[in-house]
mmCIF file of C-alpha atoms and ligand atoms in Angstrom:
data_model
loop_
_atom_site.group_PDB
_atom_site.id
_atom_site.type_symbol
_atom_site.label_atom_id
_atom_site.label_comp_id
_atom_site.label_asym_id
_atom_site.label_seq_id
_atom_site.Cartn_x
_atom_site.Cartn_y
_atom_site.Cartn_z
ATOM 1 C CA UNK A 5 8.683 0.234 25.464
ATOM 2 C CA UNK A 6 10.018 1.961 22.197
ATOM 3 C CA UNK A 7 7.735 2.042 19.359
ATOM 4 C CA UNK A 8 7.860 -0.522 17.123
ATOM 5 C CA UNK A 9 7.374 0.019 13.221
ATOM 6 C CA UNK A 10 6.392 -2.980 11.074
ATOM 7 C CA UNK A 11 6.865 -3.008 7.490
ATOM 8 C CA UNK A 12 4.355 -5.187 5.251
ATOM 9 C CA UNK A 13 4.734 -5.269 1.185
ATOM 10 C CA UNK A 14 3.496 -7.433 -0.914
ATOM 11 C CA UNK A 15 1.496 -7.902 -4.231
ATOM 12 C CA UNK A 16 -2.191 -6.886 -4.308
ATOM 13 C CA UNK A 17 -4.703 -9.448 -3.145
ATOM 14 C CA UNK A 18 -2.131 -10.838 -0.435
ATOM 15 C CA UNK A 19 -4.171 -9.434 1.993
ATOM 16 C CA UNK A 20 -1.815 -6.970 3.725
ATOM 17 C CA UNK A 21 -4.870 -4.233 4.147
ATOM 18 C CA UNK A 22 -6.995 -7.019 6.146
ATOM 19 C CA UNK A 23 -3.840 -8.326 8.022
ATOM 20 C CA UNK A 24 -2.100 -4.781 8.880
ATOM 21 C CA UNK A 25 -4.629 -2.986 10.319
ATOM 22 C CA UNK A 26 -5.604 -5.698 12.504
ATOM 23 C CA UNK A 27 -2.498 -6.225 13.384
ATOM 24 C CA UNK A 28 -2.683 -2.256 14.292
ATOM 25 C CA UNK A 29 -5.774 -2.770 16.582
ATOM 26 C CA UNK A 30 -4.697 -5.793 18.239
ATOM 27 C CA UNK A 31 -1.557 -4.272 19.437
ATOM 28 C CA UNK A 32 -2.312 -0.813 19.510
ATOM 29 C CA UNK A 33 -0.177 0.850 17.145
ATOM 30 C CA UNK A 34 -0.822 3.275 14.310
ATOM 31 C CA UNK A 35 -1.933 1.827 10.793
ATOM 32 C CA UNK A 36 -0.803 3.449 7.635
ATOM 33 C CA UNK A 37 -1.728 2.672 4.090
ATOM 34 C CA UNK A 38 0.284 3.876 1.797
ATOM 35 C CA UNK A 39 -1.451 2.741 -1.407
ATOM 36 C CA UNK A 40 -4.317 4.689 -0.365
ATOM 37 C CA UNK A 41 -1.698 7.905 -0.805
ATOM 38 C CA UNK A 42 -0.639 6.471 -4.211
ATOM 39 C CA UNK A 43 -4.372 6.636 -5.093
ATOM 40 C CA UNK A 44 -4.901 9.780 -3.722
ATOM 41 C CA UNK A 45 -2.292 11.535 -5.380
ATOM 42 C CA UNK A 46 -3.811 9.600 -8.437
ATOM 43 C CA UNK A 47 -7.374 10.651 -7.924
ATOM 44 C CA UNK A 48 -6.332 14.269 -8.218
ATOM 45 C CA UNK A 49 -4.371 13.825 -11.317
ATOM 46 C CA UNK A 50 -7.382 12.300 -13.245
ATOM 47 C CA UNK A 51 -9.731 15.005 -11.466
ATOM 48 C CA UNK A 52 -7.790 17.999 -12.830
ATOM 49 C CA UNK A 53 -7.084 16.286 -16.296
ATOM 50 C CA UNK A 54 -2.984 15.591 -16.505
ATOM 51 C CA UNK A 55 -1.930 13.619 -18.867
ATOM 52 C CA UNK A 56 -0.733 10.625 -17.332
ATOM 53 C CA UNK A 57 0.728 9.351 -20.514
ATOM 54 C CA UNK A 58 3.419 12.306 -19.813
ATOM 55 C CA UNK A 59 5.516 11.397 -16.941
ATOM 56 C CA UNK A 60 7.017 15.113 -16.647
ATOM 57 C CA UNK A 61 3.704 16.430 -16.722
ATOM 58 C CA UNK A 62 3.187 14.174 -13.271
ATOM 59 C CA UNK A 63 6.422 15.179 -11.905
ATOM 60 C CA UNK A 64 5.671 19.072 -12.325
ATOM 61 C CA UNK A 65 2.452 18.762 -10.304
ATOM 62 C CA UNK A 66 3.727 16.141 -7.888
ATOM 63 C CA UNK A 67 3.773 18.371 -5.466
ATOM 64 C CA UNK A 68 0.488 20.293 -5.513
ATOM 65 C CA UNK A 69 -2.107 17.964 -3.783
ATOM 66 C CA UNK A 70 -1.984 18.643 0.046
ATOM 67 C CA UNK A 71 -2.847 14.735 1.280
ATOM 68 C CA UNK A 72 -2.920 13.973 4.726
ATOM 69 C CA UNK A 73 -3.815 9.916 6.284
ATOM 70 C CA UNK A 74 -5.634 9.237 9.618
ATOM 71 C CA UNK A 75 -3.649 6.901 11.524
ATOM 72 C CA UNK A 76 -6.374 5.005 13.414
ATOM 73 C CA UNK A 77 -6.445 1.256 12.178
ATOM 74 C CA UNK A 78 -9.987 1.519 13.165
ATOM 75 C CA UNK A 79 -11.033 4.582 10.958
ATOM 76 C CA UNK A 80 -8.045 4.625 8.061
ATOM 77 C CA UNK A 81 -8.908 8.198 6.767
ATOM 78 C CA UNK A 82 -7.231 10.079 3.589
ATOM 79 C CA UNK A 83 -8.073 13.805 2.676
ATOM 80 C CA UNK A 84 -6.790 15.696 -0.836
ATOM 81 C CA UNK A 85 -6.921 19.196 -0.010
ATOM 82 C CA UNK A 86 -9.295 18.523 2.528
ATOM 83 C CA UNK A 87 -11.645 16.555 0.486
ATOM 84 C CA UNK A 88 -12.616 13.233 1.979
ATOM 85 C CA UNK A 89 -11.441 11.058 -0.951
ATOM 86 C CA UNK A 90 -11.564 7.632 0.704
ATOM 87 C CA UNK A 91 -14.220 6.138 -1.632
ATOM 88 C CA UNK A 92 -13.335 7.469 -5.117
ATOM 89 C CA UNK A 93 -9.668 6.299 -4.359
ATOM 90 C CA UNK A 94 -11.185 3.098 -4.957
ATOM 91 C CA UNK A 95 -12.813 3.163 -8.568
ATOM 92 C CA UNK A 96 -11.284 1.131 -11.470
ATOM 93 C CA UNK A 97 -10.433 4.111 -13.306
ATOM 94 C CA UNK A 98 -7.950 5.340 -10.640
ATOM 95 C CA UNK A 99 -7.184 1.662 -9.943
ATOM 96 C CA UNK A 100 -6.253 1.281 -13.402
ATOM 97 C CA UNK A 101 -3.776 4.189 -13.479
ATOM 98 C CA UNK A 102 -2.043 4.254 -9.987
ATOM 99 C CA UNK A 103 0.825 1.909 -11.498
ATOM 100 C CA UNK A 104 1.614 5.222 -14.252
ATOM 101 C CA UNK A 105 1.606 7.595 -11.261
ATOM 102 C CA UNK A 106 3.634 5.842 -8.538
ATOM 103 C CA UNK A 107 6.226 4.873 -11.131
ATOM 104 C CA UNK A 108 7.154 8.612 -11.255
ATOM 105 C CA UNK A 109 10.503 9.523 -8.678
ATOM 106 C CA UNK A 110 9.020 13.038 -7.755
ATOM 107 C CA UNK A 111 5.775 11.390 -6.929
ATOM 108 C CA UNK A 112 7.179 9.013 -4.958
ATOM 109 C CA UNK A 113 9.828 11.079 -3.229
ATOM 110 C CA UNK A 114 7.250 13.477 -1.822
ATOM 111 C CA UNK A 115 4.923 10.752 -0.380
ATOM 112 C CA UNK A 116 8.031 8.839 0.988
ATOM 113 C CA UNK A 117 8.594 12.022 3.091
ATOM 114 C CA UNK A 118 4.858 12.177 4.200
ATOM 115 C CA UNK A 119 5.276 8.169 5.219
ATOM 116 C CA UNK A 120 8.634 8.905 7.466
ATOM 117 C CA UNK A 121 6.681 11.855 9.069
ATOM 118 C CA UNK A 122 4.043 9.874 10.355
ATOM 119 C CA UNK A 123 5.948 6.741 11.012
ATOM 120 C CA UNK A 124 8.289 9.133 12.969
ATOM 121 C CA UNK A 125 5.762 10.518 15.056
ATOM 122 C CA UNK A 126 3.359 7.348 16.102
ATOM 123 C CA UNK A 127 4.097 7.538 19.429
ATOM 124 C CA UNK A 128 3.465 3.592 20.453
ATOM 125 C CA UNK A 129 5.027 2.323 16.861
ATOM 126 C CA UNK A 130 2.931 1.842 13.749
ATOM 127 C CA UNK A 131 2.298 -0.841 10.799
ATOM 128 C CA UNK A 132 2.855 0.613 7.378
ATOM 129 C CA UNK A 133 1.587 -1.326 4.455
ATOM 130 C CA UNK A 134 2.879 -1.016 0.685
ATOM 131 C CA UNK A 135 5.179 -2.031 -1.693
ATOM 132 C CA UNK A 136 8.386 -0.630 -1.022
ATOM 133 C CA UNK A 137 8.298 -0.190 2.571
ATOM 134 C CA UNK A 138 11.601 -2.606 3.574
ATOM 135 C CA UNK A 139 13.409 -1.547 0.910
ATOM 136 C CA UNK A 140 13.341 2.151 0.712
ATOM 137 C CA UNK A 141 10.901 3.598 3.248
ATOM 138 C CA UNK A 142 11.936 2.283 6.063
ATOM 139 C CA UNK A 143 15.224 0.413 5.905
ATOM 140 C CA UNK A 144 15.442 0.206 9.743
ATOM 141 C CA UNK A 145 11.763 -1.217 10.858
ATOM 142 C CA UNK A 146 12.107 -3.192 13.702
ATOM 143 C CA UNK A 147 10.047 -6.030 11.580
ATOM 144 C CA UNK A 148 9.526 -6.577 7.905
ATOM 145 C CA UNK A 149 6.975 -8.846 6.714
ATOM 146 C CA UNK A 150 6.766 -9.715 2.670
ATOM 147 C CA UNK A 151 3.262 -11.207 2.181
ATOM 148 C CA UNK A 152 2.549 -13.914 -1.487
ATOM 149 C CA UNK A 153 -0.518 -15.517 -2.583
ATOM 150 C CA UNK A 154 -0.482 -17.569 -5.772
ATOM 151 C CA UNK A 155 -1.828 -15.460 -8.545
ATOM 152 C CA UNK A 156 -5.274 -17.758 -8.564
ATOM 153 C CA UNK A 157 -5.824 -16.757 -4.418
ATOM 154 C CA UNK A 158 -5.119 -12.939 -5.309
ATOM 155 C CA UNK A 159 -7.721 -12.716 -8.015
ATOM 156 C CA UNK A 160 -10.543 -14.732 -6.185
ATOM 157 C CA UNK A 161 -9.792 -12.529 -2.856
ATOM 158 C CA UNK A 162 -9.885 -8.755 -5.048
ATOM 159 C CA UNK A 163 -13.105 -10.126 -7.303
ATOM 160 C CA UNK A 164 -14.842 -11.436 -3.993
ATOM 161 C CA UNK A 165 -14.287 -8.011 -2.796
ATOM 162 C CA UNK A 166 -15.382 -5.971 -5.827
ATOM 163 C CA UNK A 167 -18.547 -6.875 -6.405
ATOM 164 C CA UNK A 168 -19.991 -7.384 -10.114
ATOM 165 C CA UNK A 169 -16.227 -8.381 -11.229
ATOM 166 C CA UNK A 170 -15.848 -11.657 -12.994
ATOM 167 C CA UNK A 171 -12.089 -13.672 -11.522
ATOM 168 C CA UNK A 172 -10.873 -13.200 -15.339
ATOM 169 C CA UNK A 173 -10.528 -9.772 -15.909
ATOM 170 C CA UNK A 174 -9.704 -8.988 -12.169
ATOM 171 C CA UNK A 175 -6.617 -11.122 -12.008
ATOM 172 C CA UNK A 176 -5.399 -10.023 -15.799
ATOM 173 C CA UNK A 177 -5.559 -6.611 -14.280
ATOM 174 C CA UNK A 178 -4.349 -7.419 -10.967
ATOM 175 C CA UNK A 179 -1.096 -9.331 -12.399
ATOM 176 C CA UNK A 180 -0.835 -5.834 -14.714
ATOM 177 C CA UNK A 181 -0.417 -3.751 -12.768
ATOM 178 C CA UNK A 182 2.185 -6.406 -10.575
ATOM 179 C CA UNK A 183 4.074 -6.432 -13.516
ATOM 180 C CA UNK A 184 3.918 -2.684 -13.643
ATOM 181 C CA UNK A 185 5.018 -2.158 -9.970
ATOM 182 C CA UNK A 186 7.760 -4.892 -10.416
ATOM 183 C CA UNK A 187 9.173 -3.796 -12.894
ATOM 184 C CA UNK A 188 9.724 -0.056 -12.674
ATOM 185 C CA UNK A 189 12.756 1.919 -11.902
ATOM 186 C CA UNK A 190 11.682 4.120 -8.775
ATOM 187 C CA UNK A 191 11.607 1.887 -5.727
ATOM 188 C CA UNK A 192 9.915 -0.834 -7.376
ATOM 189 C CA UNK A 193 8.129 -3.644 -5.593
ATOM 190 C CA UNK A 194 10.241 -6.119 -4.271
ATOM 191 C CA UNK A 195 11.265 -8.517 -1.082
ATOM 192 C CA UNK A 196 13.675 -6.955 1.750
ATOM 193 C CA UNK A 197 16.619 -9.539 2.002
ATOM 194 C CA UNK A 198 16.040 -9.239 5.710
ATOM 195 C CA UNK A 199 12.010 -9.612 5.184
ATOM 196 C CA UNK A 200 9.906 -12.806 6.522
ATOM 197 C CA UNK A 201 8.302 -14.498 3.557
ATOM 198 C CA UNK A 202 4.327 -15.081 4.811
ATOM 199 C CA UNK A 203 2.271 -17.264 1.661
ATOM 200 C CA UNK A 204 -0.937 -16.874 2.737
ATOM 201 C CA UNK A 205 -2.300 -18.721 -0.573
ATOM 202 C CA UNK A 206 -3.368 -21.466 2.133
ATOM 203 C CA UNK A 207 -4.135 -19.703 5.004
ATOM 204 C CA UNK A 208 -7.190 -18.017 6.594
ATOM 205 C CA UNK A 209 -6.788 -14.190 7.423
ATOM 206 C CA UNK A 210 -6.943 -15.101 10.880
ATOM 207 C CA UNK A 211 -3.981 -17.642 10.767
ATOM 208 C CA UNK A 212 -1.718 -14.651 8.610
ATOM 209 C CA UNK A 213 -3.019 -11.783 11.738
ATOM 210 C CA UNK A 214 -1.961 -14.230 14.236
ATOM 211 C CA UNK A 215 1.195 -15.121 12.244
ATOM 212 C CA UNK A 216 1.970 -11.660 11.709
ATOM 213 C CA UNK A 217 1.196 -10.434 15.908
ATOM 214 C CA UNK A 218 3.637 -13.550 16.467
ATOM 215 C CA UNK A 219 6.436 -12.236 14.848
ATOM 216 C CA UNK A 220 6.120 -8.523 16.129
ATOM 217 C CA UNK A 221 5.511 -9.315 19.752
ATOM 218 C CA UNK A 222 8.695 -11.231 19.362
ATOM 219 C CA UNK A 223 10.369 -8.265 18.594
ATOM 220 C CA UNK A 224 8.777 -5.980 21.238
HETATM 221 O O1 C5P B 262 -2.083 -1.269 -2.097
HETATM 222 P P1 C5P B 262 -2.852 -0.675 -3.245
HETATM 223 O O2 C5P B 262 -3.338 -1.700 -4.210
HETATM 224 O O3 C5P B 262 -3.937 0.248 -2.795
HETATM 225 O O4 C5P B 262 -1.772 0.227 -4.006
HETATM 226 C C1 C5P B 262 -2.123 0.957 -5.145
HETATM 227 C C2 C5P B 262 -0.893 1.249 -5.998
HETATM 228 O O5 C5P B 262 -0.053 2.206 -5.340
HETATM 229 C C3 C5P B 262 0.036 0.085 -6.316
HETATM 230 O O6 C5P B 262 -0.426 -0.666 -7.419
HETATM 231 C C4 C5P B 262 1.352 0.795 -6.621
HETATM 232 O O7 C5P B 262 1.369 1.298 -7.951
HETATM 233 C C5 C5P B 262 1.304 1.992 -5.689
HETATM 234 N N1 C5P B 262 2.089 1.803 -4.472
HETATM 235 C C6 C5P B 262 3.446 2.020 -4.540
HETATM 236 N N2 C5P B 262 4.206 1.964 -3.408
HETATM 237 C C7 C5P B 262 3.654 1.663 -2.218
HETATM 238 C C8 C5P B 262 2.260 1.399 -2.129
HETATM 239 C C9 C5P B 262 1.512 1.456 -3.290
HETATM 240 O O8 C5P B 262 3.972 2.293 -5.616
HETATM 241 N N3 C5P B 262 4.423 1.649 -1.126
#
């Protein structure tokens, strides 16, 4: 068969890093997570003290960080400069300022060209989770999927999983940094007009996996 490649955006806390890389393992196709490189790219910006409040000081060193993703759904890996950075990409600091980072073009243009690479090569098709994926990434997948949650069902899912968080401040910043993906000129986040529509706000993670394997196998 040719490989299929399956396209899931959506707003944070819609569960598309749960539902993707299952649906990965379950049909045996790459998994990539391209917020991960977002927060890589991030990470290394805070670590060598840009000024994020300077979005040409961003685009100058876009290009510096050497980050490279592990395609296994079952061991999602992501290296800066061969630094294992898969648990510091996951602080609230670099949380907090992703949004001012992937809102600059040269940032996103050379990750875009790391995500085509590697959706290019999976030999067997792959799932790639994000925010612009339909739209701009990859205008031709075979499937997209857009994922919703009310805003209540996003906040309880990302303070469940962050432990020590209280559902107040997690979904103020959670809808912020929405806002700031939404809203920004460079591929911002938004629904394919040829995307499914999946609101999980009432639906186990189970139900949205076997939703989601429903509609690729259909397409296989
Ligand atoms: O999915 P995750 O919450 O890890 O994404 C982190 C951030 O990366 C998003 O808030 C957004 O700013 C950025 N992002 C993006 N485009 C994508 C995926 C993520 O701009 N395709």
């Amino acid at each position: 068969a040719p490989p299929v490649v399956v396209a899931i955006d959506g707003p944070s806390g819609t569960g598309k890093s749960s539902t993707s890389k299952a649906v990965a393992a379950q049909l045996a196709l790459s998994y990539l997570d391209t917020g991960a490189q977002y927060r890589a790219i991030t990470w290394w910006m805070v670590s060598n003290g840009i000024d994020l409040e300077d979005p040409s000081a961003i685009a100058a060193v876009a290009g510096k960080p050497e980050i490279v993703s592990g395609t296994d759904p079952g061991n999602p890996t992501i290296t800066v400069d061969g630094m294992d950075v898969a648990g510091p990409i996951r602080t609230q600091e670099v949380t907090a300022k992703v949004s001012a980072v992937s809102a600059v073009q040269e940032v996103r243009t050379r990750i875009t060209e790391l995500q085509r690479a590697l959706a290019g090569s999976a030999e067997r098709g792959i799932v790639v989770e994000g925010r612009d994926i339909g739209t701009t990434v990859l205008p031709d997948a075979d499937l997209k999927v857009f994922l919703t949650a009310s805003p209540e069902a996003r906040a309880a899912r990302r303070s469940g999983e962050l432990k020590g968080s209280d559902v107040h401040s997690t979904r103020e910043a959670l809808l912020k940094r929405d806002a700031a993906d939404s809203s920004r000129t460079a591929s911002p986040l938004a629904k394919a007009a040829d995307a499914v529509e999946v609101d999980t706000t009432e639906l186990t993670l189970a139900q949205v996996i076997e939703c989601v394997v429903t509609l690729v196998q259909e397409k296989q």
